CSV table of C-alpha atoms in Angstrom, one decimal:
chain,number,residue,atom,x,y,z
I,29,MET,CA,6.3,-12.3,-6.6
I,30,THR,CA,5.4,-9.6,-4.1
I,31,GLU,CA,2.6,-9.5,-1.5
I,32,VAL,CA,1.4,-6.1,-0.6
I,33,GLU,CA,-0.7,-5.2,2.5
I,34,ILE,CA,-2.5,-1.9,2.9
I,35,GLU,CA,-3.7,-1.4,6.5
I,36,TYR,CA,-6.2,1.4,6.9
I,37,CYS,CA,-8.4,2.9,9.6
I,38,VAL,CA,-12.0,1.9,9.2
I,39,PRO,CA,-13.5,4.5,11.7
I,40,CYS,CA,-11.5,7.3,10.0
I,41,GLY,CA,-13.1,6.6,6.6
I,42,MET,CA,-9.8,5.7,4.8
I,43,LEU,CA,-11.3,2.9,2.7
I,44,ASP,CA,-11.5,5.0,-0.4
I,45,ARG,CA,-7.9,6.0,-0.1
I,46,ALA,CA,-6.9,2.3,0.4
I,47,GLN,CA,-8.9,1.2,-2.6
I,48,ASP,CA,-7.4,4.0,-4.7
I,49,LEU,CA,-3.9,2.8,-3.8
I,50,GLN,CA,-4.9,-0.8,-4.3
I,51,HIS,CA,-6.2,0.0,-7.8
I,52,ALA,CA,-3.0,2.0,-8.7
I,53,LEU,CA,-0.7,-0.8,-7.6
I,54,LEU,CA,-2.7,-3.5,-9.5
I,55,SER,CA,-2.8,-1.3,-12.6
I,56,GLU,CA,0.9,-0.7,-12.5
I,57,TYR,CA,2.3,-4.1,-11.3
I,58,GLY,CA,-0.7,-6.5,-11.6
I,59,GLU,CA,0.9,-9.7,-12.9
I,60,ARG,CA,4.0,-9.2,-10.8
I,61,LEU,CA,2.1,-9.2,-7.5
I,62,ASP,CA,0.8,-12.2,-5.6
I,63,SER,CA,-1.8,-10.0,-3.8
I,64,VAL,CA,-2.7,-6.5,-2.7
I,65,ALA,CA,-4.6,-7.1,0.5
I,66,LEU,CA,-6.8,-4.5,2.4
I,67,VAL,CA,-6.4,-5.0,6.1
I,68,THR,CA,-8.8,-3.2,8.5
I,69,GLY,CA,-7.4,-1.2,11.4
I,70,ASP,CA,-8.2,1.7,13.7
I,71,SER,CA,-6.5,4.5,15.6
I,72,GLY,CA,-5.8,6.5,12.4
I,73,VAL,CA,-3.6,3.8,10.9
I,74,PHE,CA,-2.6,3.8,7.2
I,75,ARG,CA,0.4,1.7,6.5
I,76,VAL,CA,1.7,-0.1,3.4
I,77,ARG,CA,3.9,-3.2,3.6
I,78,ALA,CA,5.6,-5.1,0.7
I,79,ASP,CA,6.7,-8.6,1.6
I,80,GLY,CA,6.4,-7.7,5.2
I,81,GLU,CA,8.6,-4.6,5.0
I,82,GLN,CA,7.0,-1.3,5.7
I,83,VAL,CA,7.2,1.1,2.7
I,84,PHE,CA,4.7,3.8,3.9
I,85,ASP,CA,3.3,5.0,7.3
I,86,LYS,CA,1.1,8.1,7.4
I,87,GLU,CA,2.6,9.0,10.7
I,88,THR,CA,6.0,9.6,9.2
I,89,ASP,CA,5.4,9.9,5.4
I,90,GLU,CA,3.4,12.2,3.2
I,91,TYR,CA,0.6,10.4,1.4
I,92,ASP,CA,1.3,10.4,-2.4
I,93,VAL,CA,0.0,7.5,-4.5
I,94,ASP,CA,2.8,7.7,-7.0
I,95,SER,CA,5.6,7.7,-4.4
I,96,ILE,CA,4.0,4.8,-2.6
I,97,ALA,CA,3.7,2.9,-5.9
I,98,GLU,CA,7.3,3.6,-6.7
I,99,SER,CA,8.4,2.2,-3.3
I,100,VAL,CA,6.4,-0.9,-3.9
I,101,GLY,CA,7.9,-1.1,-7.4
I,102,GLU,CA,11.3,-1.2,-5.9
I,103,LYS,CA,10.3,-4.4,-4.0
I,104,VAL,CA,8.7,-5.8,-7.1
I,105,SER,CA,11.8,-5.3,-9.1
I,106,ALA,CA,14.0,-6.8,-6.3
I,107,SER,CA,11.9,-10.0,-6.2
I,108,ALA,CA,11.9,-10.4,-10.0
């Protein structure tokens, strides 16, 4: 099973985006995930890790829920 961590910037108001992504991941992969944790951060951070491996960073990647979910799905499939 896969553990997902969504680190988001609280002062930047990214909670809604983090929750939207969390909902999408749970809807798509729910029973195959151990957890989808929201982790508070600052300094504009928005990163997604699956089993400790970074699959998205807003500094280098374009935000797209479907693309992020697909990247997480690759980790879910690999751990199945």
